[in-house]
Tab-separated table of C-alpha atoms in Angstrom:
chain	number	residue	atom	x	y	z
A	124	MET	CA	121.772	124.653	109.773
A	125	ILE	CA	119.679	124.521	112.804
A	126	SER	CA	116.175	123.121	112.407
A	127	SER	CA	113.329	125.499	113.405
A	128	GLY	CA	112.208	122.901	115.740
A	129	ILE	CA	115.720	122.932	117.587
A	130	SER	CA	115.836	126.695	117.629
A	131	LEU	CA	112.771	127.087	119.170
A	132	THR	CA	113.303	124.391	121.737
A	133	ILE	CA	116.780	126.036	122.828
A	134	THR	CA	115.055	129.218	122.870
A	135	LEU	CA	112.654	128.278	125.675
A	136	ILE	CA	115.408	126.234	127.501
A	137	VAL	CA	117.678	129.539	127.445
A	138	ALA	CA	114.643	131.352	128.584
A	139	PHE	CA	113.912	129.140	131.379
A	140	PHE	CA	117.372	129.044	132.719
A	141	LEU	CA	117.567	132.955	132.642
A	142	PHE	CA	114.423	133.411	134.620
A	143	LEU	CA	115.923	130.866	137.254
A	144	VAL	CA	119.174	132.872	137.260
A	145	PHE	CA	117.321	135.997	137.718
A	146	LEU	CA	114.971	134.510	140.346
A	147	PHE	CA	118.337	133.035	142.462
A	148	THR	CA	120.018	136.238	142.189
A	149	TYR	CA	117.083	138.090	143.736
A	150	LEU	CA	116.849	135.701	146.638
A	151	LYS	CA	120.408	136.149	147.312
A	152	LEU	CA	119.929	139.803	147.524
A	153	THR	CA	116.874	139.497	149.829
A	154	SER	CA	117.234	136.226	151.742
A	155	GLU	CA	119.881	135.321	154.487
A	156	PHE	CA	119.492	131.523	153.557
A	157	PHE	CA	121.373	132.163	149.791
A	158	GLN	CA	124.918	133.056	151.048
A	159	ARG	CA	127.631	133.615	148.631
A	160	ALA	CA	129.044	129.816	148.724
A	161	ARG	CA	125.641	128.400	148.610
A	162	PHE	CA	124.761	130.935	145.548
A	163	LYS	CA	127.812	129.578	143.472
A	164	ARG	CA	126.910	125.877	144.223
A	165	VAL	CA	123.334	126.688	142.836
A	166	LEU	CA	124.478	128.781	139.902
A	167	LEU	CA	126.713	125.593	138.881
A	168	ALA	CA	123.905	123.116	139.333
A	169	LEU	CA	121.914	125.260	136.792
A	170	LEU	CA	125.084	125.297	134.405
A	171	ALA	CA	125.286	121.559	134.558
A	172	LEU	CA	121.481	121.174	134.230
A	173	PHE	CA	121.453	123.604	131.145
A	174	LEU	CA	124.161	121.747	129.355
A	175	PHE	CA	122.488	118.587	129.914
A	176	SER	CA	119.133	119.811	128.506
A	177	LEU	CA	120.927	120.801	125.229
A	178	LEU	CA	122.468	117.521	124.879
A	179	ILE	CA	118.885	115.837	125.425
A	180	VAL	CA	117.642	118.120	122.706
A	181	TYR	CA	120.566	117.477	120.194
A	182	LEU	CA	120.316	113.505	121.099
A	183	PHE	CA	116.518	113.288	120.764
A	184	ILE	CA	115.804	116.093	118.157
A	185	PRO	CA	118.064	115.382	115.527
A	186	PRO	CA	119.254	118.468	113.227
A	187	LYS	CA	117.471	119.308	110.013
A	188	LEU	CA	119.287	117.250	107.337
A	189	ILE	CA	117.531	119.214	104.302
A	190	LYS	CA	118.536	123.020	104.347
A	191	ALA	CA	116.368	123.499	101.046
A	192	ARG	CA	113.872	121.983	98.735
A	193	ILE	CA	113.783	122.567	95.045
A	194	VAL	CA	111.059	121.601	92.700
A	195	ILE	CA	111.125	121.711	88.937
A	196	PHE	CA	107.620	121.416	87.269
A	197	PRO	CA	106.945	120.045	83.975
A	198	PHE	CA	106.928	123.014	81.411
A	199	ASN	CA	103.520	123.585	79.886
A	200	GLU	CA	103.190	124.261	76.180
A	201	GLN	CA	100.846	127.007	75.429
A	202	ASP	CA	99.208	125.244	72.646
A	203	ALA	CA	98.496	122.272	74.788
A	204	ALA	CA	97.407	123.906	77.878
A	205	THR	CA	95.368	120.770	79.479
A	206	GLU	CA	97.707	118.108	78.386
A	207	LEU	CA	101.026	117.048	79.981
A	208	SER	CA	103.753	117.982	77.353
A	209	LEU	CA	106.087	115.309	76.982
A	210	GLU	CA	108.847	117.952	75.733
A	211	GLY	CA	108.114	119.856	78.887
A	212	LEU	CA	108.462	116.930	81.216
A	213	ALA	CA	111.659	115.826	79.386
A	214	LEU	CA	112.938	119.356	79.923
A	215	ALA	CA	112.353	119.846	83.453
A	216	ASP	CA	113.666	116.160	84.254
A	217	TYR	CA	116.786	117.297	82.182
A	218	ILE	CA	116.978	120.449	84.660
A	219	ALA	CA	116.523	118.648	87.533
A	220	THR	CA	119.017	115.753	86.915
A	221	ASN	CA	121.731	118.338	85.654
A	222	ILE	CA	121.054	120.817	88.492
A	223	LYS	CA	121.081	118.054	91.334
A	224	VAL	CA	124.835	117.736	90.801
A	225	ASN	CA	125.601	121.605	91.414
A	226	PHE	CA	124.188	121.560	94.981
A	227	THR	CA	125.515	119.910	98.175
A	228	LEU	CA	123.788	116.783	99.460
A	229	ASP	CA	121.888	118.990	102.200
A	230	THR	CA	119.506	120.403	99.047
A	231	LEU	CA	117.119	117.938	97.909
A	232	VAL	CA	116.197	118.789	94.145
A	233	TYR	CA	112.705	116.843	93.936
A	234	PRO	CA	112.841	114.221	90.857
A	235	VAL	CA	110.349	114.946	88.348
A	236	GLU	CA	108.810	111.678	88.390
A	237	TRP	CA	107.873	112.137	92.329
A	238	LEU	CA	105.701	114.804	90.915
A	239	LEU	CA	103.949	112.745	88.717
A	240	GLU	CA	102.386	110.358	91.675
A	241	ALA	CA	100.294	113.739	92.786
A	242	ILE	CA	100.286	116.714	90.425
A	243	ASP	CA	97.042	117.434	88.337
A	244	LYS	CA	98.572	117.498	84.832
A	245	ASP	CA	95.787	119.675	83.678
A	246	SER	CA	96.723	122.504	86.000
A	247	LEU	CA	100.425	123.190	84.857
A	248	SER	CA	99.216	126.394	83.227
A	249	SER	CA	98.092	127.742	86.396
A	250	SER	CA	100.990	129.370	88.374
A	251	ASN	CA	98.495	129.749	91.465
A	252	TYR	CA	98.209	125.764	91.293
A	253	LEU	CA	101.691	125.273	91.105
A	254	SER	CA	102.792	127.472	94.008
A	255	SER	CA	100.009	126.090	96.396
A	256	PHE	CA	101.175	122.689	95.489
A	257	ALA	CA	104.575	123.564	96.147
A	258	LYS	CA	104.022	124.854	99.425
A	259	LYS	CA	101.885	121.576	100.169
A	260	ILE	CA	104.867	119.450	99.653
A	261	ASN	CA	107.250	121.984	101.475
A	262	ALA	CA	109.489	123.433	98.238
A	263	ASP	CA	111.366	126.512	99.332
A	264	ILE	CA	111.983	127.189	95.473
A	265	MET	CA	110.139	126.355	92.808
A	266	ILE	CA	110.913	126.631	88.847
A	267	TYR	CA	108.026	126.495	86.553
A	268	GLY	CA	107.346	128.013	83.089
A	269	THR	CA	105.838	127.569	79.419
A	270	LEU	CA	107.192	126.756	76.157
A	271	GLU	CA	106.540	129.035	73.380
A	272	ARG	CA	106.631	128.155	69.577
A	273	ALA	CA	108.824	131.086	68.030
A	274	VAL	CA	110.074	131.762	64.382
A	275	ASN	CA	111.731	129.096	62.377
A	276	ASN	CA	110.009	126.416	64.532
A	277	GLU	CA	112.220	127.030	67.376
A	278	GLN	CA	110.722	127.129	71.189
A	279	VAL	CA	111.452	129.588	73.676
A	280	LEU	CA	111.544	128.514	77.544
A	281	ASN	CA	109.804	131.202	79.715
A	282	CYS	CA	111.445	129.926	82.607
A	283	ASN	CA	110.332	131.580	86.367
A	284	ILE	CA	112.298	130.971	89.597
A	285	TYR	CA	110.274	131.679	92.745
A	286	ASN	CA	112.001	131.774	96.264
A	287	PHE	CA	109.272	131.177	99.273
A	288	LYS	CA	111.943	132.236	101.886
A	289	ASN	CA	112.411	135.615	100.520
A	290	LYS	CA	109.278	135.843	98.298
A	291	GLU	CA	111.680	136.449	95.074
A	292	ARG	CA	110.436	136.012	91.402
A	293	GLN	CA	113.091	135.822	88.614
A	294	GLN	CA	112.674	135.091	85.268
A	295	ASN	CA	114.889	133.588	82.515
A	296	SER	CA	114.021	133.163	78.752
A	297	THR	CA	116.147	130.415	76.803
A	298	THR	CA	115.845	129.087	73.211
A	299	VAL	CA	115.738	125.346	72.577
A	300	LEU	CA	115.457	123.573	69.303
A	301	SER	CA	112.007	121.887	69.030
A	302	LYS	CA	112.934	119.371	66.962
A	303	SER	CA	115.955	118.119	68.836
A	304	LEU	CA	115.644	119.557	72.215
A	305	LYS	CA	119.151	120.334	72.536
A	306	TYR	CA	119.200	121.642	75.922
A	307	ASN	CA	122.222	123.907	75.911
A	308	ASP	CA	124.546	125.286	78.887
A	309	GLU	CA	123.146	128.695	78.536
A	310	MET	CA	119.718	127.621	79.895
A	311	LEU	CA	121.487	125.913	82.820
A	312	VAL	CA	123.853	128.788	83.607
A	313	ASN	CA	120.925	131.196	83.795
A	314	ILE	CA	119.050	128.913	86.183
A	315	LEU	CA	121.879	128.431	88.558
A	316	ASN	CA	122.865	131.848	88.180
A	317	SER	CA	119.893	132.685	90.226
A	318	PHE	CA	121.121	130.381	92.727
A	319	GLY	CA	124.821	132.107	92.590
A	320	LYS	CA	126.214	129.201	91.160
A	321	THR	CA	127.298	130.250	87.564
A	322	THR	CA	131.120	129.592	87.853
A	323	ASN	CA	130.334	125.940	89.496
A	324	LEU	CA	128.467	124.454	86.481
A	325	LYS	CA	128.952	120.717	86.631
A	326	LYS	CA	128.260	118.166	83.653
A	327	SER	CA	125.926	115.520	84.829
A	328	ASN	CA	127.211	111.699	84.645
A	329	ILE	CA	123.678	110.965	83.053
A	330	GLU	CA	124.061	111.672	79.425
A	331	ILE	CA	120.862	110.799	77.468
A	332	SER	CA	120.244	112.137	73.926
A	333	PRO	CA	117.692	114.571	73.115
A	334	LYS	CA	115.448	111.890	71.615
A	335	ASN	CA	115.895	109.293	74.436
A	336	GLN	CA	115.348	112.060	77.009
A	337	ILE	CA	111.927	112.404	75.727
A	338	LEU	CA	111.249	108.794	75.651
A	339	TYR	CA	112.370	108.630	79.098
A	340	ALA	CA	109.754	111.457	80.053
A	341	LYS	CA	107.375	109.112	78.177
A	342	ALA	CA	108.368	106.257	80.025
A	343	ILE	CA	108.346	107.457	83.542
A	344	ASP	CA	104.621	109.169	82.654
A	345	THR	CA	103.455	105.384	81.749
A	346	PHE	CA	105.181	104.111	84.853
A	347	TYR	CA	103.152	106.188	87.275
A	348	LYS	CA	99.871	105.479	85.059
A	349	LYS	CA	100.788	102.309	86.229
A	350	ASP	CA	100.891	101.002	82.288
A	351	TYR	CA	104.048	98.957	83.295
A	352	LYS	CA	104.086	96.924	80.064
A	353	ASN	CA	104.293	99.801	78.100
A	354	THR	CA	107.391	101.187	80.301
A	355	ILE	CA	109.043	97.837	80.044
A	356	ASP	CA	108.731	97.920	76.191
A	357	ILE	CA	109.875	101.682	75.927
A	358	ALA	CA	113.066	100.808	78.199
A	359	GLU	CA	113.742	97.387	76.749
A	360	ASN	CA	114.164	99.159	73.257
A	361	ILE	CA	116.326	101.755	74.361
A	362	ILE	CA	118.580	99.137	76.444
A	363	GLU	CA	119.015	97.226	73.510
A	364	GLN	CA	121.103	100.121	71.891
A	365	ASP	CA	122.848	101.083	74.969
A	366	SER	CA	122.985	98.324	77.679
A	367	SER	CA	125.313	100.239	79.736
A	368	ASN	CA	122.687	103.442	80.799
A	369	VAL	CA	122.089	102.810	84.469
A	370	ARG	CA	119.158	105.073	84.487
A	371	TRP	CA	117.401	103.149	82.027
A	372	ARG	CA	118.443	100.129	83.530
A	373	ASN	CA	116.578	101.069	86.947
A	374	LEU	CA	113.480	102.117	85.466
A	375	LEU	CA	113.209	98.864	83.452
A	376	ALA	CA	113.807	97.065	86.718
A	377	ARG	CA	111.402	99.093	88.490
A	378	ALA	CA	108.831	98.333	85.865
A	379	GLN	CA	109.426	94.683	85.958
A	380	MET	CA	109.273	94.622	89.364
A	381	GLU	CA	105.870	96.378	89.596
A	382	TYR	CA	104.627	94.569	86.740
A	383	GLY	CA	105.233	91.078	88.577
A	384	ILE	CA	103.530	92.434	91.594
A	385	GLN	CA	100.410	93.811	89.555
A	386	LEU	CA	100.134	90.377	87.995
A	387	ASP	CA	100.412	88.489	91.627
A	388	ASN	CA	97.370	90.704	92.646
A	389	ASP	CA	95.094	89.742	89.547
A	390	GLY	CA	96.109	86.283	90.580
A	391	LYS	CA	98.548	85.387	87.642
A	392	PRO	CA	102.049	84.606	87.521
A	393	GLY	CA	104.220	87.677	88.019
A	394	GLY	CA	107.379	85.854	89.589
A	395	ILE	CA	109.155	85.737	86.064
A	396	ASN	CA	108.980	89.645	86.108
A	397	GLN	CA	110.209	90.183	89.244
A	398	ILE	CA	113.284	87.648	88.791
A	399	ALA	CA	113.807	89.473	85.726
A	400	ALA	CA	114.073	92.789	87.887
A	401	LEU	CA	116.552	91.094	90.115
A	402	LYS	CA	118.832	90.054	87.200
A	403	ILE	CA	118.707	93.377	85.563
A	404	CYS	CA	119.717	95.139	88.909
A	405	GLU	CA	122.552	92.274	89.668
A	406	GLN	CA	124.049	92.985	86.380
A	407	THR	CA	123.917	96.603	87.044
A	408	LEU	CA	125.816	96.293	90.224
A	409	ILE	CA	128.495	93.882	88.844
A	410	LYS	CA	129.242	95.447	85.338
A	411	TYR	CA	128.195	99.009	85.615
A	412	ASP	CA	127.767	100.934	89.141
A	413	SER	CA	128.378	98.491	92.117
A	414	LEU	CA	127.445	101.638	94.428
A	415	ASN	CA	124.112	102.225	92.881
A	416	ALA	CA	121.556	102.974	95.311
A	417	ALA	CA	118.468	102.477	93.245
A	418	ALA	CA	119.730	99.150	92.101
A	419	HIS	CA	120.322	98.171	95.534
A	420	GLY	CA	116.905	99.067	96.897
A	421	ILE	CA	115.097	97.154	93.986
A	422	ILE	CA	116.918	93.886	95.158
A	423	GLY	CA	116.040	94.810	98.807
A	424	LYS	CA	112.232	94.786	97.591
A	425	PHE	CA	112.664	91.631	95.638
A	426	TYR	CA	114.168	89.812	98.881
A	427	ILE	CA	111.101	91.082	100.695
A	428	LEU	CA	108.720	89.570	98.512
A	429	GLU	CA	110.698	86.267	98.649
A	430	LYS	CA	110.470	86.771	102.583
A	431	MET	CA	114.247	86.453	102.629
A	432	TRP	CA	114.649	88.994	105.414
A	433	GLY	CA	118.246	89.384	105.877
A	434	LYS	CA	119.339	89.783	102.439
A	435	ALA	CA	116.584	92.260	102.172
A	436	GLU	CA	117.768	94.181	105.135
A	437	GLU	CA	121.345	94.019	103.640
A	438	HIS	CA	120.544	95.642	100.485
A	439	LEU	CA	118.170	98.303	101.602
A	440	VAL	CA	120.951	99.430	104.139
A	441	LYS	CA	123.309	99.586	101.219
A	442	SER	CA	120.783	101.833	99.319
A	443	LEU	CA	120.105	104.135	102.230
A	444	SER	CA	124.132	104.380	102.630
A	445	TYR	CA	124.401	105.463	98.952
A	446	ASN	CA	121.588	107.698	98.940
A	447	PRO	CA	119.914	108.720	102.244
A	448	PHE	CA	117.001	110.790	100.368
A	449	ASN	CA	115.417	107.438	98.861
A	450	ALA	CA	112.217	107.646	100.218
A	451	GLN	CA	111.006	104.097	98.421
A	452	VAL	CA	113.474	102.466	100.676
A	453	PHE	CA	112.190	103.778	103.989
A	454	VAL	CA	108.933	102.641	102.842
A	455	ASP	CA	110.310	99.101	101.833
A	456	PHE	CA	112.339	98.989	104.872
A	457	ALA	CA	109.021	99.461	106.698
A	458	SER	CA	107.956	95.779	106.251
A	459	LEU	CA	110.662	94.398	107.970
A	460	HIS	CA	110.629	93.049	111.601
A	461	PRO	CA	110.783	95.660	114.403
A	462	SER	CA	114.129	94.722	115.361
A	463	ARG	CA	115.537	95.347	112.180
A	464	ILE	CA	113.975	98.560	112.133
A	465	LYS	CA	115.364	99.447	115.411
A	466	LYS	CA	118.811	98.575	114.529
A	467	LEU	CA	118.387	101.327	111.415
A	468	GLY	CA	118.044	103.543	114.209
A	469	TYR	CA	114.130	103.980	114.270
A	470	ARG	CA	111.707	103.078	117.001
A	471	ASN	CA	109.083	101.390	114.887
A	472	GLU	CA	107.401	101.432	111.332
A	473	GLU	CA	105.431	104.568	111.904
A	474	GLU	CA	108.767	106.510	112.097
A	475	LEU	CA	110.037	105.106	109.157
A	476	LEU	CA	106.976	106.060	107.122
A	477	ARG	CA	107.067	109.460	108.289
A	478	LYS	CA	110.929	110.036	107.347
A	479	ALA	CA	109.765	108.676	103.957
A	480	ILE	CA	107.018	111.480	103.881
A	481	PHE	CA	109.225	113.870	104.962
A	482	ILE	CA	112.045	113.257	102.060
A	483	ASN	CA	108.667	112.852	99.342
A	484	PRO	CA	105.816	114.319	100.407
A	485	CYS	CA	104.060	113.385	97.213
A	486	SER	CA	104.432	109.460	98.047
A	487	GLU	CA	100.969	107.805	97.637
A	488	LYS	CA	102.168	104.636	98.700
A	489	ALA	CA	104.067	105.892	102.123
A	490	ARG	CA	100.925	107.944	102.984
A	491	ILE	CA	98.339	104.567	102.529
A	492	ILE	CA	100.930	102.405	104.336
A	493	LEU	CA	100.979	104.972	107.413
A	494	THR	CA	97.187	105.460	107.121
A	495	ASP	CA	96.835	101.278	107.451
A	496	TYR	CA	99.266	101.286	109.988
A	497	LEU	CA	97.494	103.815	112.422
A	498	PHE	CA	94.039	102.586	111.511
A	499	PHE	CA	94.835	99.002	112.301
A	500	ASN	CA	96.683	100.159	115.808
A	501	LYS	CA	93.474	101.780	116.759
A	502	TYR	CA	94.616	105.522	115.913
A	503	PRO	CA	91.337	106.155	113.861
A	504	SER	CA	91.868	109.850	113.903
A	505	MET	CA	95.331	110.130	112.935
A	506	ALA	CA	94.573	107.760	110.179
A	507	ASP	CA	91.746	110.380	109.244
A	508	ASP	CA	94.205	112.890	109.247
A	509	GLU	CA	96.779	110.820	107.494
A	510	ILE	CA	94.656	110.133	104.700
A	511	ALA	CA	93.172	113.793	104.599
A	512	ASN	CA	96.954	114.965	104.230
A	513	LEU	CA	97.238	112.621	100.909
A	514	LEU	CA	94.047	113.910	99.509
A	515	GLU	CA	94.930	117.462	100.062
A	516	ILE	CA	97.914	116.847	98.030
A	517	ASN	CA	96.446	114.823	95.305
A	518	PRO	CA	92.441	114.981	95.396
A	519	ARG	CA	92.294	112.479	92.489
A	520	SER	CA	94.266	109.916	94.161
A	521	ILE	CA	92.629	106.400	93.312
A	522	GLU	CA	94.416	104.624	96.259
A	523	GLY	CA	93.532	107.505	98.740
A	524	LEU	CA	89.904	107.517	97.847
A	525	LEU	CA	89.616	103.528	98.082
A	526	TYR	CA	91.201	103.575	101.419
A	527	LEU	CA	88.953	106.370	102.684
A	528	GLY	CA	85.987	104.461	101.419
A	529	LYS	CA	87.184	101.207	103.147
A	530	MET	CA	87.530	103.049	106.515
A	531	SER	CA	84.174	104.915	105.931
A	532	VAL	CA	82.628	101.030	105.532
A	533	ALA	CA	84.691	100.098	108.728
A	534	ALA	CA	83.323	103.126	110.741
A	535	ARG	CA	79.773	102.269	109.304
A	536	ASP	CA	79.482	105.757	107.795
A	537	SER	CA	77.089	105.457	105.131
A	538	GLN	CA	76.706	108.840	103.665
A	539	ARG	CA	80.757	109.138	103.641
A	540	THR	CA	80.828	105.508	102.225
A	541	LEU	CA	78.505	106.536	99.251
A	542	ASP	CA	80.195	110.094	98.797
A	543	THR	CA	83.692	108.573	98.458
A	544	PHE	CA	83.242	105.776	96.073
A	545	ASN	CA	80.833	107.817	93.745
A	546	ARG	CA	83.489	110.576	93.992
A	547	LEU	CA	86.149	107.952	92.861
A	548	LEU	CA	83.734	106.952	90.179
A	549	SER	CA	83.363	110.160	88.843
A	550	ILE	CA	87.184	110.320	88.400
A	551	ASP	CA	87.816	106.813	87.287
A	552	PRO	CA	84.499	105.481	85.795
A	553	ASN	CA	85.812	101.956	85.138
A	554	ASN	CA	87.462	101.424	88.743
A	555	THR	CA	86.454	98.098	89.583
A	556	ILE	CA	87.405	98.029	92.985
A	557	ALA	CA	85.110	100.761	93.509
A	558	TYR	CA	82.204	99.115	92.155
A	559	TYR	CA	83.097	95.915	94.397
A	560	ASN	CA	83.342	97.848	97.374
A	561	LEU	CA	79.891	99.698	96.512
A	562	GLY	CA	78.439	96.291	95.779
A	563	VAL	CA	79.571	94.911	99.327
A	564	PHE	CA	78.125	98.069	101.071
A	565	TYR	CA	74.818	97.603	99.323
A	566	PHE	CA	74.606	93.707	100.094
A	567	ASN	CA	75.414	94.192	103.813
A	568	ASN	CA	72.740	96.930	103.894
A	569	GLY	CA	70.141	94.388	102.630
A	570	ASN	CA	69.903	96.443	99.255
A	571	MET	CA	70.309	93.232	96.728
A	572	GLU	CA	69.444	95.210	93.661
A	573	GLU	CA	71.772	97.762	93.853
A	574	ALA	CA	74.420	95.254	95.157
A	575	LYS	CA	73.758	93.320	92.033
A	576	GLU	CA	74.254	96.198	89.631
A	577	ASN	CA	77.405	96.971	91.066
A	578	PHE	CA	79.026	93.583	91.176
A	579	LEU	CA	77.889	93.205	87.520
A	580	ASN	CA	79.571	96.428	86.668
A	581	ALA	CA	82.808	95.136	88.471
A	582	VAL	CA	82.760	92.182	86.338
A	583	GLN	CA	82.056	93.817	82.984
A	584	LYS	CA	84.583	96.451	83.620
A	585	GLY	CA	87.472	94.263	84.797
A	586	ASN	CA	86.459	90.791	85.777
A	587	ASP	CA	86.725	91.268	89.413
A	588	ILE	CA	86.664	87.864	90.362
A	589	ASP	CA	85.288	87.952	93.958
A	590	SER	CA	82.076	89.949	92.510
A	591	HIS	CA	81.204	86.394	91.389
A	592	LEU	CA	80.760	84.959	94.579
A	593	TYR	CA	78.567	87.921	95.888
A	594	LEU	CA	76.329	87.512	92.733
A	595	GLY	CA	76.377	83.734	93.308
A	596	TYR	CA	74.673	84.545	97.177
A	597	ILE	CA	72.342	86.887	95.478
A	598	TYR	CA	71.087	84.424	92.774
A	599	GLU	CA	70.980	81.516	95.115
A	600	SER	CA	68.860	83.898	97.501
A	601	ARG	CA	66.443	84.527	94.791
A	602	GLY	CA	65.962	80.916	93.989
A	603	GLU	CA	67.883	81.428	90.432
A	604	LYS	CA	69.856	78.362	91.076
A	605	ASP	CA	71.546	77.899	87.566
A	606	LYS	CA	72.640	81.373	87.845
A	607	ALA	CA	73.958	81.030	91.460
A	608	ILE	CA	76.253	77.527	89.974
A	609	GLU	CA	77.575	79.383	87.281
A	610	GLU	CA	78.858	82.353	89.313
A	611	TYR	CA	80.430	79.884	92.123
A	612	ARG	CA	82.037	78.001	89.107
A	613	ILE	CA	83.587	80.968	87.827
A	614	ARG	CA	85.045	81.903	91.177
A	615	ILE	CA	86.283	78.459	91.674
A	616	ARG	CA	88.009	78.634	88.157
A	617	HIS	CA	89.780	81.771	89.301
A	618	LYS	CA	91.270	80.348	92.472
A	619	LYS	CA	94.325	82.448	93.654
A	620	GLY	CA	96.087	79.595	95.939
A	621	PHE	CA	95.331	76.930	98.510
A	622	ASP	CA	94.381	79.474	100.825
A	623	ASP	CA	91.773	81.284	98.957
A	624	GLU	CA	88.832	81.518	101.305
A	625	TYR	CA	86.677	83.003	98.689
A	626	ALA	CA	87.312	79.873	96.454
A	627	LYS	CA	86.613	77.634	99.318
A	628	GLU	CA	83.504	79.197	100.060
A	629	ALA	CA	82.277	79.131	96.583
A	630	MET	CA	83.297	75.223	96.754
A	631	ASP	CA	81.075	74.867	99.733
A	632	ARG	CA	78.155	76.899	98.185
A	633	LEU	CA	78.444	74.611	94.958
A	634	TYR	CA	78.037	71.662	96.763
A	635	LYS	CA	75.179	72.409	98.649
A	636	LEU	CA	73.463	73.263	95.672
A	637	THR	CA	74.318	70.357	93.505
A	638	HIS	CA	73.795	67.829	96.191
């Protein structure tokens, strides 16, 4: 299937060359200069140039690799309209996992966990919201619906399938048991029938019991809430019962990896968790699935953190060879040296990140890193556009609002800075980073009282250690020497390493105050 970009380009090329043929034919008929032999040579030259132009198009505008995108939204329970239903999430994940094996590789079925990065869980009952969201993430087909309680404590799935290409809607109702959540083949047959796939129903190689399916839904929900410790606890309990389940093993490894990174960012040792992730993935490849793309991707990320670039590249390349739609691997690959990026066939970090976003438009991390790349390479308008794209898909993105706030501070846009951080705090009233950045903003503008209040909030709500340094500055400027000394000492006690500049600054200030 030829992409719309290539189709348009070819149409313009054909129109241009037809115009040239018409022009030279007209000149042949009206001018003595274009005799038969000369006209023939001109036509041959035009034909050669035409074929060369087509070759250039196919070389530099690669064909579209994804013919269709299918999104299955978590199903909403009518008696829990404003909450994410774990049963509805589990059912959507089950359908997405099983329906994927019935389509060719050029059809992308969005994993439900991708949606958890960006979707407003309070709006799952609104078909207008779901339709708008599906368009923003370039979906061609969306599946959504509700779970209703029926007699005998059963549930009825009212499943809607909407095709954006031909604007058709189809509806199916399938009964599932509410207690055991037995997902029957009839449900999948009804859904696949809408795509003409009834006779080709395949069983997924991922077999999870109904109880564990709901636990998996709970685990991925906690994962995308960044509650990695809880995710680890759930996954470890399941793997104790069945250590061979590769899907659970990968989820546990991802949670261990992200928890380790989270601990490192908080100034705590996270290396043990990262090594645990590595060991889980290595055992997965040795014992259960040597071609598992996700496991190779996680190992690649581990080696990036260890700055072992050769091994990182090796595993990331393997991951992409097994699954070319692994958006996270493209994000991780972007942190490697440009020479390694070019070996993969991309010119720079920006192209890799745009590829990740093309595959997974919900990826908050890819959009944040791309925004950062554009901003620091002095493309501020493009950076603004990219962060705006993120906030259009996910208006409640904490990371997106934080970065927008930092960009506003750098641009010295006082009003946008205040609006952005206040908007962030209205979503997450305990966000210590927002309080810290507001404190820095007021401090730099000489408003010490507002700065102090925000730094105190950052300390009280999350013990933000850098806020202690600024509180020390404020108390010192006011002549409150004892309070300043105490704040500097707290910052020194939380020294992050030998290159911690804030700790060094606190030591210098403390030395001057005590000598």
